[in-house]
Amino acid sequence: MPRSKGPAQPPAETGPAAARHLPEATLVRLTQYLRALTELREAGRARASSEVLAEAAGVNSAILRKDLSLLGSYGTRGVGYETEVLAQRITECLGLTHEWRVSIIGAGNLGRALSGYGGFRNRGFSVVALFDASPDLIGRDVNGLRVANVAFLEDVLTFTRTNMAVLAVPGPVAQGLVDRVVRVGVRSILSFAPVVLQVPEGVTLRKVDLATELQILAYHAQQAAHADPERS
Amino acid sequence: MPRSKGPAQPPAETGPAAARHLPEATLVRLTQYLRALTELREAGRARASSEVLAEAAGVNSAILRKDLSLLGSYGTRGVGYETEVLAQRITECLGLTHEWRVSIIGAGNLGRALSGYGGFRNRGFSVVALFDASPDLIGRDVNGLRVANVAFLEDVLTFTRTNMAVLAVPGPVAQGLVDRVVRVGVRSILSFAPVVLQVPEGVTLRKVDLATELQILAYHAQQAAHADPERS
DNA sequence: GTGTGTGAAGTGTTTCACAGCT
DNA sequence: AGCTGTGAAACACTTCACACAC
């Protein structure tokens, strides 16, 4: 903090775990930095400059430095960042020291794909339950989990101490499930259902929508075709 | 256009299909409006005000009107928007009149889930091929598609006139596949691989990253817990 | 009267460029 | 000398609020 305004007043951090209210765009990039740092560490690099890190994360170095400065001063001028220290710091900020217990609702193709996704088990996420409504699926073993009956959703969520829910169900039933999940205290939901969902204050909902992604690609492809009408 | 600046100069639209360079954020919402319009039309509504439409799409009405104004004047003051006309207009703008031929690369859990996803077949997207490298999967029938050998990727992409690729493969092989896909002229790629990917100018790449989504949820949950330390 | 379309203001994010620490 | 951390400028996006068309 090289500049003091008026009477010296250190910025009153409540400790190294501070950093309130990170911008949404920064959060997305922090996860990328974390991945890049993991790769660099596996490659044996103890230090990296903002330039190197930015390259590995696929962003420019100015925004990387700006993002990291929001977490506090964790680099060394003239040298760079220590990969281990920085990775630890980002992990802390993102709340990944906490253990997150994820339940997946919907054991169709997508739900099964998610339950087997390796990225979950890393970094403090563990899948603790998988639900479905279909008698054909209930009781079956999927990636080491027994598919539970969604009729018992509330009991199982409570018993497993679930604190994150992933919805991989058809649109029409999604809102009802959101309501049930919220009622037993889950406050973080990731939905793959292509519908608008309402959640009360204090509950975070994120959506992934495959149709939206394709439609945006279509737009850009069409634009490119306008500029250069060649390959369809 | 109620206001002319200086000598009358109509905004030189090249026709109703114009609307260059829509902001990324607007594109995302346009897909939501399109879905909302489809629902409204199915419910028999021929007209809707920005208020009603915004509610159905889960956004506020001011931004909806601003977004739609970028496509031209398609509403009627004092009345609202005609659902059919507007849906048609958005469909046009997004490039969904074109037929998009999608190949899915990777027939693991996720690739299979994607190939069966109903949202693809609607709105001009058709899945024309599904690839894998594993002898256990090649030749098997998945949702009416025979899994093709990724060794023949180039030939099959060309033969099927693929113009969009979806990557559902492990991180380490993703960049190589991007390069191959780009080399045969595909310019729109959606990747589920959790790695930074490089594409040349003129190719659009979008990424969906499950680990990132969960990590962002974790951050918000942690923030909420700081404010109100109660349920884990 | 009603509800769109849009300037203007407000807010958020990125880039620039360089002072200052190592 | 080199690289971080950060004000300041530029850019992007959202919200406000109201003139105007119907």
PDB file of C-alpha atoms in Angstrom, chain A residues 2-231:
ATOM      1  CA  PRO A   2       2.370   2.730  -1.164  1.00  0.00           C
ATOM      2  CA  ARG A   3       0.031   5.676  -0.783  1.00  0.00           C
ATOM      3  CA  SER A   4      -1.547   6.881   2.396  1.00  0.00           C
ATOM      4  CA  LYS A   5      -4.331   9.406   2.213  1.00  0.00           C
ATOM      5  CA  GLY A   6      -4.062  11.815   5.079  1.00  0.00           C
ATOM      6  CA  PRO A   7      -3.307  10.364   8.523  1.00  0.00           C
ATOM      7  CA  ALA A   8      -1.713   6.930   8.085  1.00  0.00           C
ATOM      8  CA  GLN A   9      -4.496   4.355   8.231  1.00  0.00           C
ATOM      9  CA  PRO A  10      -3.647   0.752   7.315  1.00  0.00           C
ATOM     10  CA  PRO A  11      -6.522  -0.676   5.282  1.00  0.00           C
ATOM     11  CA  ALA A  12      -8.023  -2.412   8.308  1.00  0.00           C
ATOM     12  CA  GLU A  13      -7.997  -5.940   6.898  1.00  0.00           C
ATOM     13  CA  THR A  14      -9.709  -8.307   9.277  1.00  0.00           C
ATOM     14  CA  GLY A  15      -6.949 -10.812   8.570  1.00  0.00           C
ATOM     15  CA  PRO A  16      -5.489 -12.575   5.540  1.00  0.00           C
ATOM     16  CA  ALA A  17      -8.810 -14.308   4.822  1.00  0.00           C
ATOM     17  CA  ALA A  18     -10.546 -11.003   4.093  1.00  0.00           C
ATOM     18  CA  ALA A  19     -11.352  -9.819   0.521  1.00  0.00           C
ATOM     19  CA  ARG A  20     -15.083  -9.239   0.609  1.00  0.00           C
ATOM     20  CA  HIS A  21     -17.274  -8.931  -2.454  1.00  0.00           C
ATOM     21  CA  LEU A  22     -15.132 -10.002  -5.356  1.00  0.00           C
ATOM     22  CA  PRO A  23     -16.623  -9.084  -8.730  1.00  0.00           C
ATOM     23  CA  GLU A  24     -18.295 -11.947 -10.531  1.00  0.00           C
ATOM     24  CA  ALA A  25     -15.905 -11.667 -13.481  1.00  0.00           C
ATOM     25  CA  THR A  26     -12.946 -11.909 -11.119  1.00  0.00           C
ATOM     26  CA  LEU A  27     -14.340 -15.065  -9.518  1.00  0.00           C
ATOM     27  CA  VAL A  28     -14.498 -16.819 -12.858  1.00  0.00           C
ATOM     28  CA  ARG A  29     -10.879 -15.928 -13.522  1.00  0.00           C
ATOM     29  CA  LEU A  30      -9.704 -16.908 -10.058  1.00  0.00           C
ATOM     30  CA  THR A  31     -10.808 -20.472 -10.740  1.00  0.00           C
ATOM     31  CA  GLN A  32      -8.744 -20.371 -13.917  1.00  0.00           C
ATOM     32  CA  TYR A  33      -5.712 -19.054 -12.068  1.00  0.00           C
ATOM     33  CA  LEU A  34      -6.084 -21.845  -9.578  1.00  0.00           C
ATOM     34  CA  ARG A  35      -6.033 -24.422 -12.328  1.00  0.00           C
ATOM     35  CA  ALA A  36      -3.067 -22.747 -13.991  1.00  0.00           C
ATOM     36  CA  LEU A  37      -1.204 -22.665 -10.673  1.00  0.00           C
ATOM     37  CA  THR A  38      -1.848 -26.352 -10.140  1.00  0.00           C
ATOM     38  CA  GLU A  39      -0.381 -27.093 -13.556  1.00  0.00           C
ATOM     39  CA  LEU A  40       2.638 -24.895 -12.934  1.00  0.00           C
ATOM     40  CA  ARG A  41       3.280 -26.525  -9.582  1.00  0.00           C
ATOM     41  CA  GLU A  42       3.024 -29.979 -11.133  1.00  0.00           C
ATOM     42  CA  ALA A  43       5.564 -28.799 -13.674  1.00  0.00           C
ATOM     43  CA  GLY A  44       7.839 -27.948 -10.741  1.00  0.00           C
ATOM     44  CA  ARG A  45       7.632 -24.167 -10.871  1.00  0.00           C
ATOM     45  CA  ALA A  46       7.833 -22.533  -7.469  1.00  0.00           C
ATOM     46  CA  ARG A  47       7.460 -19.023  -8.865  1.00  0.00           C
ATOM     47  CA  ALA A  48       5.724 -17.393 -11.790  1.00  0.00           C
ATOM     48  CA  SER A  49       5.360 -13.829 -13.025  1.00  0.00           C
ATOM     49  CA  SER A  50       1.970 -12.335 -13.846  1.00  0.00           C
ATOM     50  CA  GLU A  51       2.940 -12.711 -17.491  1.00  0.00           C
ATOM     51  CA  VAL A  52       3.562 -16.444 -17.221  1.00  0.00           C
ATOM     52  CA  LEU A  53       0.527 -17.072 -15.078  1.00  0.00           C
ATOM     53  CA  ALA A  54      -1.726 -15.050 -17.329  1.00  0.00           C
ATOM     54  CA  GLU A  55      -0.522 -16.972 -20.343  1.00  0.00           C
ATOM     55  CA  ALA A  56      -1.263 -20.273 -18.610  1.00  0.00           C
ATOM     56  CA  ALA A  57      -4.713 -19.090 -17.603  1.00  0.00           C
ATOM     57  CA  GLY A  58      -5.529 -17.609 -20.990  1.00  0.00           C
ATOM     58  CA  VAL A  59      -5.979 -13.986 -19.883  1.00  0.00           C
ATOM     59  CA  ASN A  60      -3.876 -10.811 -20.068  1.00  0.00           C
ATOM     60  CA  SER A  61      -1.453  -9.978 -17.326  1.00  0.00           C
ATOM     61  CA  ALA A  62      -2.943  -6.584 -16.386  1.00  0.00           C
ATOM     62  CA  ILE A  63      -6.272  -8.020 -15.363  1.00  0.00           C
ATOM     63  CA  LEU A  64      -4.568 -10.864 -13.561  1.00  0.00           C
ATOM     64  CA  ARG A  65      -2.578  -8.434 -11.425  1.00  0.00           C
ATOM     65  CA  LYS A  66      -5.701  -6.395 -10.779  1.00  0.00           C
ATOM     66  CA  ASP A  67      -7.622  -9.510  -9.735  1.00  0.00           C
ATOM     67  CA  LEU A  68      -4.866 -10.728  -7.451  1.00  0.00           C
ATOM     68  CA  SER A  69      -4.469  -7.311  -5.881  1.00  0.00           C
ATOM     69  CA  LEU A  70      -8.041  -7.670  -4.652  1.00  0.00           C
ATOM     70  CA  LEU A  71      -6.895 -10.595  -2.525  1.00  0.00           C
ATOM     71  CA  GLY A  72      -4.077  -8.560  -1.015  1.00  0.00           C
ATOM     72  CA  SER A  73      -0.391  -8.291  -1.818  1.00  0.00           C
ATOM     73  CA  TYR A  74       0.770 -11.823  -2.465  1.00  0.00           C
ATOM     74  CA  GLY A  75       3.431 -11.187  -5.067  1.00  0.00           C
ATOM     75  CA  THR A  76       6.960  -9.856  -4.829  1.00  0.00           C
ATOM     76  CA  ARG A  77       7.941  -6.915  -7.003  1.00  0.00           C
ATOM     77  CA  GLY A  78      10.693  -7.730  -9.414  1.00  0.00           C
ATOM     78  CA  VAL A  79      10.145 -11.453  -8.825  1.00  0.00           C
ATOM     79  CA  GLY A  80       6.587 -12.685  -9.269  1.00  0.00           C
ATOM     80  CA  TYR A  81       4.231 -14.904  -7.296  1.00  0.00           C
ATOM     81  CA  GLU A  82       5.035 -18.047  -5.342  1.00  0.00           C
ATOM     82  CA  THR A  83       2.800 -20.643  -6.881  1.00  0.00           C
ATOM     83  CA  GLU A  84       2.101 -22.501  -3.654  1.00  0.00           C
ATOM     84  CA  VAL A  85       1.343 -19.443  -1.552  1.00  0.00           C
ATOM     85  CA  LEU A  86      -0.901 -17.965  -4.199  1.00  0.00           C
ATOM     86  CA  ALA A  87      -2.782 -21.210  -4.824  1.00  0.00           C
ATOM     87  CA  GLN A  88      -3.394 -21.481  -1.096  1.00  0.00           C
ATOM     88  CA  ARG A  89      -4.633 -17.915  -0.941  1.00  0.00           C
ATOM     89  CA  ILE A  90      -7.076 -18.345  -3.846  1.00  0.00           C
ATOM     90  CA  THR A  91      -8.319 -21.632  -2.409  1.00  0.00           C
ATOM     91  CA  GLU A  92      -9.081 -19.819   0.823  1.00  0.00           C
ATOM     92  CA  CYS A  93     -10.834 -16.925  -0.875  1.00  0.00           C
ATOM     93  CA  LEU A  94     -13.062 -19.154  -2.952  1.00  0.00           C
ATOM     94  CA  GLY A  95     -14.139 -21.035   0.147  1.00  0.00           C
ATOM     95  CA  LEU A  96     -12.599 -24.306  -0.970  1.00  0.00           C
ATOM     96  CA  THR A  97     -11.145 -25.149   2.416  1.00  0.00           C
ATOM     97  CA  HIS A  98     -14.652 -25.925   3.572  1.00  0.00           C
ATOM     98  CA  GLU A  99     -15.888 -29.364   2.526  1.00  0.00           C
ATOM     99  CA  TRP A 100     -18.761 -29.127   0.089  1.00  0.00           C
ATOM    100  CA  ARG A 101     -21.268 -31.938   0.072  1.00  0.00           C
ATOM    101  CA  VAL A 102     -23.022 -32.110  -3.267  1.00  0.00           C
ATOM    102  CA  SER A 103     -26.241 -33.951  -4.092  1.00  0.00           C
ATOM    103  CA  ILE A 104     -27.176 -34.517  -7.706  1.00  0.00           C
ATOM    104  CA  ILE A 105     -30.857 -34.609  -8.499  1.00  0.00           C
ATOM    105  CA  GLY A 106     -31.717 -36.490 -11.657  1.00  0.00           C
ATOM    106  CA  ALA A 107     -29.898 -39.691 -12.607  1.00  0.00           C
ATOM    107  CA  GLY A 108     -30.556 -39.512 -16.328  1.00  0.00           C
ATOM    108  CA  ASN A 109     -27.723 -39.272 -18.814  1.00  0.00           C
ATOM    109  CA  LEU A 110     -26.593 -35.916 -17.536  1.00  0.00           C
ATOM    110  CA  GLY A 111     -26.912 -36.701 -13.833  1.00  0.00           C
ATOM    111  CA  ARG A 112     -24.896 -39.881 -14.285  1.00  0.00           C
ATOM    112  CA  ALA A 113     -22.269 -37.989 -16.276  1.00  0.00           C
ATOM    113  CA  LEU A 114     -21.996 -35.422 -13.498  1.00  0.00           C
ATOM    114  CA  SER A 115     -21.775 -37.991 -10.746  1.00  0.00           C
ATOM    115  CA  GLY A 116     -18.787 -39.538 -12.470  1.00  0.00           C
ATOM    116  CA  TYR A 117     -17.061 -36.275 -13.247  1.00  0.00           C
ATOM    117  CA  GLY A 118     -13.607 -36.276 -11.731  1.00  0.00           C
ATOM    118  CA  GLY A 119     -13.494 -32.503 -11.314  1.00  0.00           C
ATOM    119  CA  PHE A 120     -15.957 -32.816  -8.445  1.00  0.00           C
ATOM    120  CA  ARG A 121     -13.874 -35.008  -6.225  1.00  0.00           C
ATOM    121  CA  ASN A 122     -10.911 -32.672  -6.423  1.00  0.00           C
ATOM    122  CA  ARG A 123     -10.893 -29.443  -4.500  1.00  0.00           C
ATOM    123  CA  GLY A 124     -13.191 -30.215  -1.650  1.00  0.00           C
ATOM    124  CA  PHE A 125     -16.320 -31.324  -3.460  1.00  0.00           C
ATOM    125  CA  SER A 126     -17.800 -34.706  -2.758  1.00  0.00           C
ATOM    126  CA  VAL A 127     -20.926 -36.161  -4.257  1.00  0.00           C
ATOM    127  CA  VAL A 128     -22.950 -37.560  -1.380  1.00  0.00           C
ATOM    128  CA  ALA A 129     -26.235 -38.493  -3.050  1.00  0.00           C
ATOM    129  CA  LEU A 130     -27.858 -39.052  -6.426  1.00  0.00           C
ATOM    130  CA  PHE A 131     -31.635 -38.936  -6.802  1.00  0.00           C
ATOM    131  CA  ASP A 132     -34.202 -39.939  -9.351  1.00  0.00           C
ATOM    132  CA  ALA A 133     -37.945 -40.473  -9.590  1.00  0.00           C
ATOM    133  CA  SER A 134     -37.879 -43.415 -11.985  1.00  0.00           C
ATOM    134  CA  PRO A 135     -38.351 -46.905 -10.469  1.00  0.00           C
ATOM    135  CA  ASP A 136     -35.997 -48.201 -13.156  1.00  0.00           C
ATOM    136  CA  LEU A 137     -33.167 -46.169 -11.689  1.00  0.00           C
ATOM    137  CA  ILE A 138     -33.885 -46.097  -7.957  1.00  0.00           C
ATOM    138  CA  GLY A 139     -31.618 -48.500  -6.105  1.00  0.00           C
ATOM    139  CA  ARG A 140     -29.247 -48.942  -9.019  1.00  0.00           C
ATOM    140  CA  ASP A 141     -25.570 -48.366  -8.463  1.00  0.00           C
ATOM    141  CA  VAL A 142     -24.070 -45.456 -10.433  1.00  0.00           C
ATOM    142  CA  ASN A 143     -20.402 -44.623  -9.975  1.00  0.00           C
ATOM    143  CA  GLY A 144     -20.446 -46.101  -6.498  1.00  0.00           C
ATOM    144  CA  LEU A 145     -23.606 -44.300  -5.419  1.00  0.00           C
ATOM    145  CA  ARG A 146     -26.974 -45.937  -4.911  1.00  0.00           C
ATOM    146  CA  VAL A 147     -29.672 -43.900  -6.672  1.00  0.00           C
ATOM    147  CA  ALA A 148     -32.055 -42.628  -4.001  1.00  0.00           C
ATOM    148  CA  ASN A 149     -35.786 -42.103  -4.383  1.00  0.00           C
ATOM    149  CA  VAL A 150     -36.523 -38.431  -4.828  1.00  0.00           C
ATOM    150  CA  ALA A 151     -39.612 -38.958  -2.676  1.00  0.00           C
ATOM    151  CA  PHE A 152     -37.221 -39.057   0.274  1.00  0.00           C
ATOM    152  CA  LEU A 153     -35.274 -36.020  -0.902  1.00  0.00           C
ATOM    153  CA  GLU A 154     -35.598 -33.973   2.281  1.00  0.00           C
ATOM    154  CA  ASP A 155     -34.566 -36.799   4.604  1.00  0.00           C
ATOM    155  CA  VAL A 156     -31.563 -37.798   2.549  1.00  0.00           C
ATOM    156  CA  LEU A 157     -30.355 -34.219   2.055  1.00  0.00           C
ATOM    157  CA  THR A 158     -30.521 -33.679   5.790  1.00  0.00           C
ATOM    158  CA  PHE A 159     -28.916 -37.008   6.639  1.00  0.00           C
ATOM    159  CA  THR A 160     -26.044 -36.463   4.187  1.00  0.00           C
ATOM    160  CA  ARG A 161     -25.644 -32.835   5.330  1.00  0.00           C
ATOM    161  CA  THR A 162     -25.850 -31.715   1.703  1.00  0.00           C
ATOM    162  CA  ASN A 163     -24.941 -28.058   1.207  1.00  0.00           C
ATOM    163  CA  MET A 164     -24.953 -27.887  -2.584  1.00  0.00           C
ATOM    164  CA  ALA A 165     -27.482 -29.260  -5.025  1.00  0.00           C
ATOM    165  CA  VAL A 166     -27.065 -29.897  -8.732  1.00  0.00           C
ATOM    166  CA  LEU A 167     -30.261 -30.182 -10.765  1.00  0.00           C
ATOM    167  CA  ALA A 168     -30.135 -32.380 -13.836  1.00  0.00           C
ATOM    168  CA  VAL A 169     -33.861 -32.796 -14.331  1.00  0.00           C
ATOM    169  CA  PRO A 170     -36.430 -31.841 -16.986  1.00  0.00           C
ATOM    170  CA  GLY A 171     -37.537 -28.201 -16.962  1.00  0.00           C
ATOM    171  CA  PRO A 172     -41.084 -28.701 -15.761  1.00  0.00           C
ATOM    172  CA  VAL A 173     -40.115 -30.297 -12.440  1.00  0.00           C
ATOM    173  CA  ALA A 174     -37.133 -28.068 -11.677  1.00  0.00           C
ATOM    174  CA  GLN A 175     -38.869 -25.285  -9.760  1.00  0.00           C
ATOM    175  CA  GLY A 176     -40.617 -27.745  -7.436  1.00  0.00           C
ATOM    176  CA  LEU A 177     -37.291 -29.382  -6.634  1.00  0.00           C
ATOM    177  CA  VAL A 178     -35.608 -26.028  -6.058  1.00  0.00           C
ATOM    178  CA  ASP A 179     -38.305 -25.189  -3.528  1.00  0.00           C
ATOM    179  CA  ARG A 180     -37.893 -28.503  -1.707  1.00  0.00           C
ATOM    180  CA  VAL A 181     -34.124 -28.245  -1.652  1.00  0.00           C
ATOM    181  CA  VAL A 182     -34.230 -24.698  -0.349  1.00  0.00           C
ATOM    182  CA  ARG A 183     -36.722 -25.641   2.354  1.00  0.00           C
ATOM    183  CA  VAL A 184     -34.214 -27.989   3.976  1.00  0.00           C
ATOM    184  CA  GLY A 185     -31.557 -25.281   3.997  1.00  0.00           C
ATOM    185  CA  VAL A 186     -29.476 -25.784   0.862  1.00  0.00           C
ATOM    186  CA  ARG A 187     -28.317 -22.366  -0.285  1.00  0.00           C
ATOM    187  CA  SER A 188     -26.255 -23.151  -3.380  1.00  0.00           C
ATOM    188  CA  ILE A 189     -27.816 -24.642  -6.484  1.00  0.00           C
ATOM    189  CA  LEU A 190     -26.461 -25.365  -9.925  1.00  0.00           C
ATOM    190  CA  SER A 191     -29.183 -26.016 -12.478  1.00  0.00           C
ATOM    191  CA  PHE A 192     -29.000 -27.562 -15.931  1.00  0.00           C
ATOM    192  CA  ALA A 193     -32.738 -27.246 -16.493  1.00  0.00           C
ATOM    193  CA  PRO A 194     -33.621 -24.845 -19.313  1.00  0.00           C
ATOM    194  CA  VAL A 195     -36.165 -22.793 -17.365  1.00  0.00           C
ATOM    195  CA  VAL A 196     -36.285 -19.603 -15.328  1.00  0.00           C
ATOM    196  CA  LEU A 197     -36.073 -20.490 -11.639  1.00  0.00           C
ATOM    197  CA  GLN A 198     -36.978 -18.417  -8.619  1.00  0.00           C
ATOM    198  CA  VAL A 199     -34.993 -18.645  -5.408  1.00  0.00           C
ATOM    199  CA  PRO A 200     -35.437 -16.673  -2.196  1.00  0.00           C
ATOM    200  CA  GLU A 201     -32.919 -14.096  -0.938  1.00  0.00           C
ATOM    201  CA  GLY A 202     -29.782 -15.691   0.375  1.00  0.00           C
ATOM    202  CA  VAL A 203     -29.836 -18.635  -2.012  1.00  0.00           C
ATOM    203  CA  THR A 204     -27.362 -18.633  -4.893  1.00  0.00           C
ATOM    204  CA  LEU A 205     -28.479 -20.196  -8.136  1.00  0.00           C
ATOM    205  CA  ARG A 206     -26.285 -20.672 -11.157  1.00  0.00           C
ATOM    206  CA  LYS A 207     -27.491 -21.975 -14.474  1.00  0.00           C
ATOM    207  CA  VAL A 208     -25.789 -23.846 -17.256  1.00  0.00           C
ATOM    208  CA  ASP A 209     -27.804 -23.953 -20.421  1.00  0.00           C
ATOM    209  CA  LEU A 210     -26.618 -25.953 -23.381  1.00  0.00           C
ATOM    210  CA  ALA A 211     -29.189 -24.587 -25.794  1.00  0.00           C
ATOM    211  CA  THR A 212     -28.116 -21.042 -24.938  1.00  0.00           C
ATOM    212  CA  GLU A 213     -24.481 -21.876 -25.581  1.00  0.00           C
ATOM    213  CA  LEU A 214     -25.241 -23.313 -29.000  1.00  0.00           C
ATOM    214  CA  GLN A 215     -27.454 -20.402 -29.936  1.00  0.00           C
ATOM    215  CA  ILE A 216     -24.714 -17.932 -29.100  1.00  0.00           C
ATOM    216  CA  LEU A 217     -22.286 -19.927 -31.218  1.00  0.00           C
ATOM    217  CA  ALA A 218     -24.835 -19.816 -34.031  1.00  0.00           C
ATOM    218  CA  TYR A 219     -24.977 -16.043 -33.791  1.00  0.00           C
ATOM    219  CA  HIS A 220     -21.223 -15.637 -34.047  1.00  0.00           C
ATOM    220  CA  ALA A 221     -20.970 -18.135 -36.883  1.00  0.00           C
ATOM    221  CA  GLN A 222     -23.654 -16.269 -38.770  1.00  0.00           C
ATOM    222  CA  GLN A 223     -21.824 -12.974 -38.228  1.00  0.00           C
ATOM    223  CA  ALA A 224     -18.615 -14.473 -39.522  1.00  0.00           C
ATOM    224  CA  ALA A 225     -20.455 -15.832 -42.539  1.00  0.00           C
ATOM    225  CA  HIS A 226     -21.778 -12.344 -43.306  1.00  0.00           C
ATOM    226  CA  ALA A 227     -18.269 -10.956 -43.290  1.00  0.00           C
ATOM    227  CA  ASP A 228     -16.802 -13.813 -45.298  1.00  0.00           C
ATOM    228  CA  PRO A 229     -19.496 -15.895 -47.044  1.00  0.00           C
ATOM    229  CA  GLU A 230     -17.597 -19.017 -47.899  1.00  0.00           C
ATOM    230  CA  ARG A 231     -17.939 -22.191 -45.845  1.00  0.00           C
TER     231      ARG A 231
END
